[in-house]
Coordinates of C-alpha atoms and ligand atoms in Angstrom, one line a residue:
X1 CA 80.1 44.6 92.7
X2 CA 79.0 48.0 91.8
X3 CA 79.7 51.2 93.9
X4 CA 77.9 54.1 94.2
X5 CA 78.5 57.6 96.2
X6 CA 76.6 59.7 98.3
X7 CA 76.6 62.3 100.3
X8 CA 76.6 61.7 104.2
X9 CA 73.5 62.5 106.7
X10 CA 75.3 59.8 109.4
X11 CA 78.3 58.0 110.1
X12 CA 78.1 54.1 110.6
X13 CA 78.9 50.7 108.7
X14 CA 75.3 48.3 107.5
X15 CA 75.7 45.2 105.5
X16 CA 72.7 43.5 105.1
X17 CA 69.8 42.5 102.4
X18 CA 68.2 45.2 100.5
X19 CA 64.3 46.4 100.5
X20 CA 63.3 48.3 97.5
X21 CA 60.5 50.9 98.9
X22 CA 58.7 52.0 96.1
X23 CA 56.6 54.8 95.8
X24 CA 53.5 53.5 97.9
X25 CA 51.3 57.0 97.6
X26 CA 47.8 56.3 97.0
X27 CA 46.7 58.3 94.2
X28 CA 43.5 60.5 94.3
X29 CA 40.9 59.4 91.5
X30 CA 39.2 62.6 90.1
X31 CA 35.4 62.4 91.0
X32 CA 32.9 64.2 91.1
X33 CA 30.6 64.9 93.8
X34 CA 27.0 66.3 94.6
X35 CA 26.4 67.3 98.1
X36 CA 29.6 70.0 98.5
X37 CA 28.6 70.3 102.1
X38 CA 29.0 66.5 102.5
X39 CA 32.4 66.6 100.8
X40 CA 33.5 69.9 103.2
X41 CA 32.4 67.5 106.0
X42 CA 34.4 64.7 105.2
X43 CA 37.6 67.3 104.5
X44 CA 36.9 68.3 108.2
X45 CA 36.8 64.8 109.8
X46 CA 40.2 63.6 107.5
X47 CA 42.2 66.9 109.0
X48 CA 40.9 66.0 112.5
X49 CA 42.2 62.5 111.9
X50 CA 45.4 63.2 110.3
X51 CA 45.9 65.5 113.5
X52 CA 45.5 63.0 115.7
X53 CA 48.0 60.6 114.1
X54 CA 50.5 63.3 113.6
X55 CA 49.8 63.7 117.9
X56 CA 51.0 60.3 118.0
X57 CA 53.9 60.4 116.0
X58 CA 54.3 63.3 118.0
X59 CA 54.4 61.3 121.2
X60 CA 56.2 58.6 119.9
X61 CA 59.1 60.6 118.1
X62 CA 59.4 62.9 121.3
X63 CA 59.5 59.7 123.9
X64 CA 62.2 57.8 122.1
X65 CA 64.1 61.0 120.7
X66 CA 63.3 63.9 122.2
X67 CA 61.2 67.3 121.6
X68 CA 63.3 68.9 119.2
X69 CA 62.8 66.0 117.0
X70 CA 59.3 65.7 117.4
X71 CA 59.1 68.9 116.7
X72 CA 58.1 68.3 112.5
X73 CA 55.1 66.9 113.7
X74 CA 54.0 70.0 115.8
X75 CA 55.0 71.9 112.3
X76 CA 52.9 69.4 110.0
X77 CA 50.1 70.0 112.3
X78 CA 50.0 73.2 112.1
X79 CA 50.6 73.2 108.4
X80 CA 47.6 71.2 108.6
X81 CA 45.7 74.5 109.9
X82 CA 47.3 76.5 107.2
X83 CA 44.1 78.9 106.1
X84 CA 45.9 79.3 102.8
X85 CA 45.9 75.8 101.9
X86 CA 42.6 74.7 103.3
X87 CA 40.7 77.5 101.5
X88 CA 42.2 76.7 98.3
X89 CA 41.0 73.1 98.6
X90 CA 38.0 74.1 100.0
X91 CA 37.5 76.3 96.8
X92 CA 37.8 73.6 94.4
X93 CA 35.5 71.3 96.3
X94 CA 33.0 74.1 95.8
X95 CA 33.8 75.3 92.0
X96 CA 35.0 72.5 90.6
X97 CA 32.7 70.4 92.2
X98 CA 35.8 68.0 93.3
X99 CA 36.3 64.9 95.6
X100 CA 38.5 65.6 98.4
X101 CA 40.9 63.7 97.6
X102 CA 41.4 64.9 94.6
X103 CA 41.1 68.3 95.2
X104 CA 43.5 67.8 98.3
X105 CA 45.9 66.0 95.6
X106 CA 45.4 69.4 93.5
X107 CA 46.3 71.6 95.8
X108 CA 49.1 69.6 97.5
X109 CA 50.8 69.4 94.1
X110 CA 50.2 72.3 92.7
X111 CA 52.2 74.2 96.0
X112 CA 54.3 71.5 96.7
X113 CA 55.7 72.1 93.0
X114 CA 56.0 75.8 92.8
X115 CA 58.6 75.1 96.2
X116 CA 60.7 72.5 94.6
X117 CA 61.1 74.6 91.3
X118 CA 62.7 77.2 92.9
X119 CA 66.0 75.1 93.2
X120 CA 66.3 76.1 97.1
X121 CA 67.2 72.9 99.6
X122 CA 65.2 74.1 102.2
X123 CA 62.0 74.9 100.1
X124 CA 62.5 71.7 98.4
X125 CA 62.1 70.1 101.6
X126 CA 59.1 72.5 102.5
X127 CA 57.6 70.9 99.4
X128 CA 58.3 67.8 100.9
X129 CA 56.0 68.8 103.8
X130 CA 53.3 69.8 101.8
X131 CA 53.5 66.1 99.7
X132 CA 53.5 64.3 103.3
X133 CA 50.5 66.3 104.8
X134 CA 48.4 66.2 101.7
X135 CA 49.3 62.2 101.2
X136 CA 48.1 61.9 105.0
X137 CA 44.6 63.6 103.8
X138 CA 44.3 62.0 100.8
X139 CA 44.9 58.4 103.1
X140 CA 42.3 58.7 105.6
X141 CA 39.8 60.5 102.9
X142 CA 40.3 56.7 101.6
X143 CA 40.0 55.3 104.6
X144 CA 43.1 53.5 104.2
X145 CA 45.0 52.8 107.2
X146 CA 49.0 54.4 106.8
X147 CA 51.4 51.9 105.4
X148 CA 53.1 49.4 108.5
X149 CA 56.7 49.0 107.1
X150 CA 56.3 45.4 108.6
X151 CA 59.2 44.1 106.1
X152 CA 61.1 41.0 106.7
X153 CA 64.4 40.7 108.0
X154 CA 66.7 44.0 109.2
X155 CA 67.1 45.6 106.3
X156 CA 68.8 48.6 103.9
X157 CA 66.4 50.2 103.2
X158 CA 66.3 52.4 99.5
X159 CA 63.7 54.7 98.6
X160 CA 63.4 57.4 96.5
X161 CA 63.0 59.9 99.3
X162 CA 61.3 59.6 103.0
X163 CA 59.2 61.7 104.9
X164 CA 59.6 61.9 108.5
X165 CA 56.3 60.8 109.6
X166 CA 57.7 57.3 107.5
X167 CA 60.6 57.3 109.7
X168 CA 59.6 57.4 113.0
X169 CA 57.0 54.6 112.2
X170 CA 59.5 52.4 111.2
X171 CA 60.7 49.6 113.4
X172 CA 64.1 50.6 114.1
X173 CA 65.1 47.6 115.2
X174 CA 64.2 46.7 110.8
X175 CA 66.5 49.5 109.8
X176 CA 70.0 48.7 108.7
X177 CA 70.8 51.4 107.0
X178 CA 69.0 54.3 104.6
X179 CA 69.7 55.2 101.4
X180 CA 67.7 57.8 99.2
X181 CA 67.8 58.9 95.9
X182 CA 66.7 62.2 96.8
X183 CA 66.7 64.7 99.6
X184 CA 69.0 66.6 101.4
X185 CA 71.4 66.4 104.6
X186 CA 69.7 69.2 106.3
X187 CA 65.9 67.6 106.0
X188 CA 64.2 66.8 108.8
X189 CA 64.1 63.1 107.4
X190 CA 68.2 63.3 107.6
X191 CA 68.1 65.3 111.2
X192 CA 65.3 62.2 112.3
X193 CA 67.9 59.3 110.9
X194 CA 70.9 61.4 112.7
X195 CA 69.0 61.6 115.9
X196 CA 67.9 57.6 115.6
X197 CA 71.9 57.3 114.4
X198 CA 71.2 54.5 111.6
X199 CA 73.6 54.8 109.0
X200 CA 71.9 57.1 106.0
X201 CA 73.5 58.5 102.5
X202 CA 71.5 60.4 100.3
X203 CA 72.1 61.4 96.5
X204 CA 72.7 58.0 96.3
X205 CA 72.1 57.8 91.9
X206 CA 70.7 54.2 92.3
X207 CA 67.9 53.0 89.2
X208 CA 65.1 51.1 91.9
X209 CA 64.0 49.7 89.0
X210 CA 67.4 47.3 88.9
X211 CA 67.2 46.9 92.4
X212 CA 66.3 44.2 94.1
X213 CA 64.6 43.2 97.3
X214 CA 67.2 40.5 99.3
X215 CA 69.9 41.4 96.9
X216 CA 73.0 42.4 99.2
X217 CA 74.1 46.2 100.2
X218 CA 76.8 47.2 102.2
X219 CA 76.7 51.1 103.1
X220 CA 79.6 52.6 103.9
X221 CA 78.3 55.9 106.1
X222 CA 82.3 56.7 106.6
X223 CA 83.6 56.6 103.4
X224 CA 80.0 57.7 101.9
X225 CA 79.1 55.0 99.4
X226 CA 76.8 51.9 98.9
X227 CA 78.3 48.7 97.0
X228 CA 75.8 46.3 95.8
X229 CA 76.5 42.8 95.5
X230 CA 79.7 43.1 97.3
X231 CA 82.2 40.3 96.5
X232 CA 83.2 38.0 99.7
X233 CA 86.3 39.6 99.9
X234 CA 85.0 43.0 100.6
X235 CA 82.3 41.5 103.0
X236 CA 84.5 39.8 105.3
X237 CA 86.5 43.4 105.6
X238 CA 83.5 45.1 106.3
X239 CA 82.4 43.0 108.9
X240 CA 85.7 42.6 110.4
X241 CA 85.4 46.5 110.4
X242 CA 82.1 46.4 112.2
X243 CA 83.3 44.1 114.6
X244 CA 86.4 46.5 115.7
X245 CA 84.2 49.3 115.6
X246 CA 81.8 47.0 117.8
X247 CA 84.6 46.0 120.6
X248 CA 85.8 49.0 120.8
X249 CA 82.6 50.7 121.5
X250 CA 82.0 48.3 124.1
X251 CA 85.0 49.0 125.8
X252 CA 84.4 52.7 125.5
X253 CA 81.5 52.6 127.7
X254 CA 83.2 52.1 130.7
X255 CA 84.7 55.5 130.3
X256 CA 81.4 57.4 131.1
X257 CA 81.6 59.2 133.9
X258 CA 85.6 59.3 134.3
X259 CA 87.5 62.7 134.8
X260 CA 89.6 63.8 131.9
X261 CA 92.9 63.2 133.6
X262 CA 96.3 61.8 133.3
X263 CA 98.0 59.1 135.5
X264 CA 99.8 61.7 137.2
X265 CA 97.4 64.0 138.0
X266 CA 97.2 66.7 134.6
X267 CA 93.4 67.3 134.2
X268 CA 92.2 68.5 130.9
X269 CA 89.0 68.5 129.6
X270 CA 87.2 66.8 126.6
X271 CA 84.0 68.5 124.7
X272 CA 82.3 67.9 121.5
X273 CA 81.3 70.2 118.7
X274 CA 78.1 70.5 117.5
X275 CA 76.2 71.9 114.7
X276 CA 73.2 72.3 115.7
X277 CA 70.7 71.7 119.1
X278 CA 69.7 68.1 118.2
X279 CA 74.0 67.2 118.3
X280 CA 73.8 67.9 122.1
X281 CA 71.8 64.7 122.6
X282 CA 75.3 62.9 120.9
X283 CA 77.3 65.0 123.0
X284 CA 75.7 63.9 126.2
X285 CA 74.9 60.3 125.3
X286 CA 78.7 60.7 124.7
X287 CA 79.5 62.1 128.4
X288 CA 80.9 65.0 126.6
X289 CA 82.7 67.9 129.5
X290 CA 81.0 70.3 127.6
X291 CA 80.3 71.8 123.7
X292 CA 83.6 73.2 123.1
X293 CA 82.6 74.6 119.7
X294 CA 79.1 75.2 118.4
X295 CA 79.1 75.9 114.7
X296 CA 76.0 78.5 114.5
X297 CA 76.9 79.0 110.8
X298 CA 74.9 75.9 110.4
X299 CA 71.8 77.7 111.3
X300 CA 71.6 80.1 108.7
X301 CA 73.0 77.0 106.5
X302 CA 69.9 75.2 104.3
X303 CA 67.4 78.0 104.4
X304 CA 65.8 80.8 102.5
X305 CA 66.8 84.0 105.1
X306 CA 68.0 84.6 107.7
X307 CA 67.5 83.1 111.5
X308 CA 65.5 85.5 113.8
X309 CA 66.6 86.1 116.9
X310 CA 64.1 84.4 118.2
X311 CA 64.8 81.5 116.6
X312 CA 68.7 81.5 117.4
X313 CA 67.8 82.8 120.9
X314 CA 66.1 79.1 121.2
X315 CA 68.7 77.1 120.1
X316 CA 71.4 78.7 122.4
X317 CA 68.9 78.3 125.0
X318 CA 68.2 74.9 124.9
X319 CA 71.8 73.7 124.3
X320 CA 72.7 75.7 127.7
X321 CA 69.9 74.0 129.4
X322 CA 70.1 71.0 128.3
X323 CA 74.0 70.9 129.2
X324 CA 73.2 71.5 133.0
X325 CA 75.6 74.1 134.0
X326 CA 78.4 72.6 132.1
X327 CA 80.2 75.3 129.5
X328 CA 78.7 75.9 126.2
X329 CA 80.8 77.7 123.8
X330 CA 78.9 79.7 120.7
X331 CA 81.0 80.8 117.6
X332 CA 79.6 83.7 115.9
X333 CA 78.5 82.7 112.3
X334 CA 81.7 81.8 109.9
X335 CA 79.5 82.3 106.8
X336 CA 81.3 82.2 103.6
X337 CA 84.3 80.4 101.5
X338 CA 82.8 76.6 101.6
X339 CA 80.0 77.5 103.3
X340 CA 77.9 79.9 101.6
X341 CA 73.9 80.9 101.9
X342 CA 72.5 82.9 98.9
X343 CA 70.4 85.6 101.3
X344 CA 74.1 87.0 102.0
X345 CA 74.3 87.7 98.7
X346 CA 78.3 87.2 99.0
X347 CA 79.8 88.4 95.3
X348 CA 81.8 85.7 94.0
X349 CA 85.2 85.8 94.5
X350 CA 88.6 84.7 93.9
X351 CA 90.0 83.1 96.6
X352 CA 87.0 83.0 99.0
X353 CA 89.2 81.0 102.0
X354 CA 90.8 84.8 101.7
X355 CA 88.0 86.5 101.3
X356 CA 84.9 87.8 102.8
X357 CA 84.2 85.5 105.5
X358 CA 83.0 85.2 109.7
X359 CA 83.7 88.2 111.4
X360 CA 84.8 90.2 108.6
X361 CA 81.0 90.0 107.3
X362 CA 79.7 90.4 111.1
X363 CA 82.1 93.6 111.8
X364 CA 81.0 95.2 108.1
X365 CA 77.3 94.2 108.0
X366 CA 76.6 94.7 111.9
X367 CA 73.2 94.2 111.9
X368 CA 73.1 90.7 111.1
X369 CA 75.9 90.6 113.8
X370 CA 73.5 92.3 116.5
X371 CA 71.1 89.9 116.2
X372 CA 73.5 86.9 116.7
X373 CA 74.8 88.8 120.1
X374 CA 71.4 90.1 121.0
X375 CA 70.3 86.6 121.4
X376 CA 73.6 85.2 123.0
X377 CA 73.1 87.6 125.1
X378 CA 69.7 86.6 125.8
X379 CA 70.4 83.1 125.8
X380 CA 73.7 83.7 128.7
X381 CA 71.0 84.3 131.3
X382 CA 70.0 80.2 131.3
X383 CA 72.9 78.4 131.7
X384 CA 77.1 78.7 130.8
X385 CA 77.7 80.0 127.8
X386 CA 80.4 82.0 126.0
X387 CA 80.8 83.5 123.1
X388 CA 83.6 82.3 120.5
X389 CA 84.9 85.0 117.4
X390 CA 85.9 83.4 114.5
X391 CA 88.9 84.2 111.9
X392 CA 90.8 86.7 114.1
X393 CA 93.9 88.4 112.9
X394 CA 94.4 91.8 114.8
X395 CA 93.9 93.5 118.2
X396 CA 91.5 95.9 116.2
X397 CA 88.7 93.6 115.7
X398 CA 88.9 92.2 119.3
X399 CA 88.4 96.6 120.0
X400 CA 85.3 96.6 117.3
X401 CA 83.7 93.6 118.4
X402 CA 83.7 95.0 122.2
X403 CA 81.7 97.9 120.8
X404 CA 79.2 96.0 119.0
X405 CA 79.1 94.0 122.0
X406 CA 78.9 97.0 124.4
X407 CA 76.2 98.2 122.2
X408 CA 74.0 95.9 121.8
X409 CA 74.0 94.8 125.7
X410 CA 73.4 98.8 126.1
X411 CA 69.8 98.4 123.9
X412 CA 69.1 95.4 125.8
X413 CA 69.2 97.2 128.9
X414 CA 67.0 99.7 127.5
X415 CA 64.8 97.7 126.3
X416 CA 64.4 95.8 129.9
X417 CA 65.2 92.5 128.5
X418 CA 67.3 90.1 130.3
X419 CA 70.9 88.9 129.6
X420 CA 74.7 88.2 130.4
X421 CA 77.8 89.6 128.8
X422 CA 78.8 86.0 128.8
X423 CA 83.1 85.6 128.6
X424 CA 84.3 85.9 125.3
X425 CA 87.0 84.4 123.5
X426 CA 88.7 84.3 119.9
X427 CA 89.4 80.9 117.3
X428 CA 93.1 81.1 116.7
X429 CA 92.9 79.9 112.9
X430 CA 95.2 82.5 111.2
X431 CA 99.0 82.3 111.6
X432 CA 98.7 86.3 112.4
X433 CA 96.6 85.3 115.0
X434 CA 99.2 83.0 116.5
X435 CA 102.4 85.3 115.8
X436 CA 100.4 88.2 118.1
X437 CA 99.2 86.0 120.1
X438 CA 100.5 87.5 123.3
X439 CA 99.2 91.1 122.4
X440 CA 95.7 89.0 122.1
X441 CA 95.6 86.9 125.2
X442 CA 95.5 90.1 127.4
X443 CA 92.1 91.0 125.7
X444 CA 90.0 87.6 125.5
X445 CA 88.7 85.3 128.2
X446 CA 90.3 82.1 126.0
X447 CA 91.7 80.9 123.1
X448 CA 90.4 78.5 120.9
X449 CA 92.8 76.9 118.4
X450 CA 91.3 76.0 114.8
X451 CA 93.6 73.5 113.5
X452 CA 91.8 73.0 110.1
X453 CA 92.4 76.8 108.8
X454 CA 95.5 77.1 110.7
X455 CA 96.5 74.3 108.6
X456 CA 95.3 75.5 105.4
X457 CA 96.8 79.0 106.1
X458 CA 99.5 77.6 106.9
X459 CA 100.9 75.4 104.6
X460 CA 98.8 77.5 101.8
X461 CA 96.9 74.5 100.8
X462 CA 93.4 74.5 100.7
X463 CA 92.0 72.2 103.0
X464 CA 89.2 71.3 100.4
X465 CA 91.3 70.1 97.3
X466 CA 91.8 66.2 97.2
X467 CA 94.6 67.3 94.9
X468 CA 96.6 68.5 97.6
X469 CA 95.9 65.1 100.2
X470 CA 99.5 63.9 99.8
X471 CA 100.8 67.5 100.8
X472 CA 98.5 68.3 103.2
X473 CA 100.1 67.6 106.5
X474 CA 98.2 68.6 110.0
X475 CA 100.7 67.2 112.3
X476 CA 103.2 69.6 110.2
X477 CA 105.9 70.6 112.6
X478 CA 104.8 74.5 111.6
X479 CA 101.3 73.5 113.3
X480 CA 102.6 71.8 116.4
X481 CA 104.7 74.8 117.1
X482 CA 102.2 77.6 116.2
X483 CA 100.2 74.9 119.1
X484 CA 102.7 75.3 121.7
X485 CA 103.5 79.2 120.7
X486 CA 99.2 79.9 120.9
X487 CA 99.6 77.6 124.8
X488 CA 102.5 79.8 126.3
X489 CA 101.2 82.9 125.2
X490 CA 98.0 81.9 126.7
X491 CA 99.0 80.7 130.0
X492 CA 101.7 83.9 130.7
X493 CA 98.3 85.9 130.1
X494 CA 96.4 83.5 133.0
X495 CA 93.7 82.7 130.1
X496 CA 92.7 78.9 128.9
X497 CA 93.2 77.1 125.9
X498 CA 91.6 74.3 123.7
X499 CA 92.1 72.9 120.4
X500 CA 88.6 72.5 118.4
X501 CA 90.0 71.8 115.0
X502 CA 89.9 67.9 113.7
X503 CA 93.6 67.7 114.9
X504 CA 92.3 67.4 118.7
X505 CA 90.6 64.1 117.7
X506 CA 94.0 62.7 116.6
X507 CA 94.4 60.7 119.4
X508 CA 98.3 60.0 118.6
X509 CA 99.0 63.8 119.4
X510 CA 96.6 63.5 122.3
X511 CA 100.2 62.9 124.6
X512 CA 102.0 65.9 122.6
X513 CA 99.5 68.2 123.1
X514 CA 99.0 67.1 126.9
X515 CA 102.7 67.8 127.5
X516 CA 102.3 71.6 125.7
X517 CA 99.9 72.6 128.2
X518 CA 96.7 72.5 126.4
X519 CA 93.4 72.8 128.9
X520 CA 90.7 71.5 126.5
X521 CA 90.2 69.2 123.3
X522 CA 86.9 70.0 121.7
X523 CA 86.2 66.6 119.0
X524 CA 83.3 65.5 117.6
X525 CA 80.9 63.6 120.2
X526 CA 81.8 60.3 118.7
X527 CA 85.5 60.6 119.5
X528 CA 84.6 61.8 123.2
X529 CA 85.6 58.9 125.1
X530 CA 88.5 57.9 122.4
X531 CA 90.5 60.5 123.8
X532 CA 89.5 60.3 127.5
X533 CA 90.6 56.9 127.6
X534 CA 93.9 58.4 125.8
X535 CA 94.1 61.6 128.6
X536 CA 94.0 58.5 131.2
X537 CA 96.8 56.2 129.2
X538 CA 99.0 59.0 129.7
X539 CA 102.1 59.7 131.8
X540 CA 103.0 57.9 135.3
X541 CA 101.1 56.8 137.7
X542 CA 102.0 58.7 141.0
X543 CA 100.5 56.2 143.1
X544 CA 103.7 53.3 141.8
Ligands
LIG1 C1 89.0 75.1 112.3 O1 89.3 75.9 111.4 O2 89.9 74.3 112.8 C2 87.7 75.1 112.9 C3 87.4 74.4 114.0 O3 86.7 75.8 112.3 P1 86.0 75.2 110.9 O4 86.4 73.8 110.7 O5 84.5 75.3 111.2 O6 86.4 76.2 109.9
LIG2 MG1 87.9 77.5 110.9

């Protein structure tokens, strides 16, 4: 039995027979050619063909998942019209006097390397693009038809890496589970496997040399780890796992569609947070009230600059559309500590859960603030959103944020562009934040309570150091009373108030937190109806 970790692109238990999928590429033989016009030709009719098939997967990908993740296939296509990189292969068709293939193979390689080198995630997926379109070329320049993953029984499948054309023609039905050696959680292979929810780790530092097709795999997409040749022992407890897991979900079902209410009457209501756009197909599938807590961070997160505000406006958009009237809460980016992007160029610091972080960077660098609100803004004409500030600790912020706000509404109007000053309200994730919180009720629409850095503050433990996992202790009495403290101070001011830290997915706190008064519990979509049916457990029924 040997164990390996990864890190985590989706959640899930597999146990099941390994396939080894080893690098299949066809390779371009260098050859020479006469007739260059021939060889142009045949370039021409290969791109054509490849943008046919990528229409397909297109089809496919956005019939069974959706547009947003079809949308790779739109971008390969039009990679696929990239001037740059045709010309260049054009060029050595016509100097070097090479086959297409081979000068596609150039070219591809050649790009696709000067991206990886950089050391950047997101361009190292970008290179990854490059690889798939050029192998697509090089294919049909062949005339070889793309690979059918037609393998035997449902499977665990470990490859070096995946692209997402490979994905989507997979039969999902084959897939158990995905491993890869390489690639990252933000690629669009690892948003694809979310979005088909198979069970995928990647980083996973297997030798597929040693492997073996048929050999036994469980992967482990909780804990984040694949054990190979499992003993017995540790089979039966997996499967006896998957079977729970299994029932339960079952069981769950029947709580689509149910209010978020007690037995005597208390209605609450139960959202999911999200990371990104493609989470709001969870959160529905999930019958989720609402996103109580969109991390936007994540959007600037895996990437080379910053979003536009084009690009965010697009996001918020669709998530408000796509929830059909039901509230959509934004938080502003909470850049920094664990989560950090290198175009901020954030100095290094100390103690960077005290640092320079959320909306100490927005109210100091305003202009990458702006262009968040500009596009919230924007995006509050199309459905209900509001807007959520992270890391609060005084009345003076809520006063500077209202400017920038104010402000950047004002050069909308200007401008003649639509939007909404959609209702605004603050994380409370900072004991100061708590201890004012009266002074700070009067001057928000709603409180939301971050349990996971009101913890950390807290207790002073930081929330990332396995060190401290015997210490660390959410359901500290300190927290459950900085809850009830955050509720009262709330509800004197007439405003709302949710929990969105992990600690609102604990479902045996769901009563205690019911009986403090709070309105909303905002948990990720796959504890959704895990707490409903809790909400509905709870207190007397008034009809006995
Ligand atoms: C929190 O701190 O509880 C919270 C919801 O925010 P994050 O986990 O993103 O810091
Ligand atoms: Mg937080």
């Amino acid at each position: 039995m040997q164990k390996i970790a990864g890190k985590i692109i989706q959640e899930g238990l597999a146990i099941g027979p390994v396939f080894v999928r080893k690098d299949n590429a066809l390779k371009a033989e260098k050859k020479r050619i006469k007739d260059v016009d021939a060889e142009l030709k045949r370039l021409e009719l290969a791109k054509d063909q490849a943008k046919a098939q990528l229409q397909n997967l297109y089809e496919k990908a956005a019939k069974e998942m959706g547009e947003s993740a079809a949308s790779v296939f739109e971008m390969h296509q039009m990679l696929l019209e990239d001037e740059g990189y045709l010309d260049s292969v054009r060029d050595r068709i016509r100097t070097d006097l090479l086959d297409a293939g081979y000068a596609v193979s150039a070219v591809g390689n050649r790009i696709a390397q000067m991206l990886a080198g950089k050391g950047d995630e997101y361009l190292a997926d970008r290179a990854a693009d490059i690889r798939e379109i050029s192998q697509r070329l090089i294919q049909n320049l062949a005339g070889r038809e793309a690979e059918d993953f037609a393998f035997g029984p449902p499977s665990v499948i470990v490859a070096d890496d995946f692209t997402p054309g490979e994905l989507v023609q997979m039969d999902r039905e084959k897939i158990l589970a995905i491993v890869t050696i390489h690639g990252s959680v933000y690629s669009h292979t690892a948003i694809l496997a979310r979005m088909m929810n198979i069970p995928a780790l990647t980083g996973v530092l297997v030798n597929l040399d040693e492997l073996r097709t048929g050999m036994t795999a469980v992967v482990d997409g909780f804990q984040g780890q694949v054990v190979l040749e499992p003993s017995e022992e540790f089979c039966q407890r997996i499967k006896k796992k998957m079977q729970q897991e299994r029932e339960e979900f079952e069981l769950l079902q029947a709580f689509k569609g149910k209010a978020d209410i007690t037995l005597d009457g208390r209605k609450l209501l139960v959202c999911a947070n999200i990371r990104s756009v493609e989470d709001v197909k969870s959160a529905l599938e999930n019958d989720a009230g609402g996103i109580g807590l969109f991390r936007s961070e994540f959007l600037y997160l895996g990437r080379t600059d910053f979003p536009t505000e084009e690009e965010q406006f697009q996001a918020y958009r669709q998530a408000a559309q796509a929830m059909e009237g039901k509230p959509v809460v934004i938080r502003t980016l909470d850049i920094g500590a664990d989560k950090q992007a290198d175009f901020f160029h954030l100095e290094k610091e100390n103690n960077p859960a005290l640092g320079y972080r959320a909306i100490r960077i927005c109210l100091r660098q305003p202009e990458i603030f702006q262009v968040q609100l500009r596009a919230l803004l924007r995006a509050s004409v199309f459905g209900s959103l509001s807007i959520l500030y992270p890391m609060i600790t005084s009345v003076k912020e809520i006063f500077q944020i209202r400017e920038i706000v104010e402000k950047t509404a004002r050069e909308l109007k200007q401008a003649q562009v639509p939007y909404q000053i959609p209702k605004q309200g603050i994380m409370i994730e900072t004991p100061a934040a708590v201890m004012i919180s009266d002074e700070l009720a009067s001057l928000v629409d709603f409180f939301s309570i971050g349990t996971n850095d009101l913890t950390q503050y807290t207790l002073a433990m930081d929330r990332q150091n396995e060190k401290l996992a015997d210490f660390y202790d959410p359901r500290h009495k300190a927290i459950l009373r900085m809850i009830q403290m955050t509720v009262d101070n709330a509800h004197r001011a007439g405003i709302r108030v949710g929990i969105c830290g992990e600690l609102g997915a604990d479902t045996e706190l769901t009563e205690e937190f019911v009986r403090m008064g709070v309105d909303e519990l905002s948990v990720p979509p796959s504890m959704i109806l895990r707490v409903r049916k809790r909400i509905r457990e709870i207190g007397e029924n008034v009809d006995n």
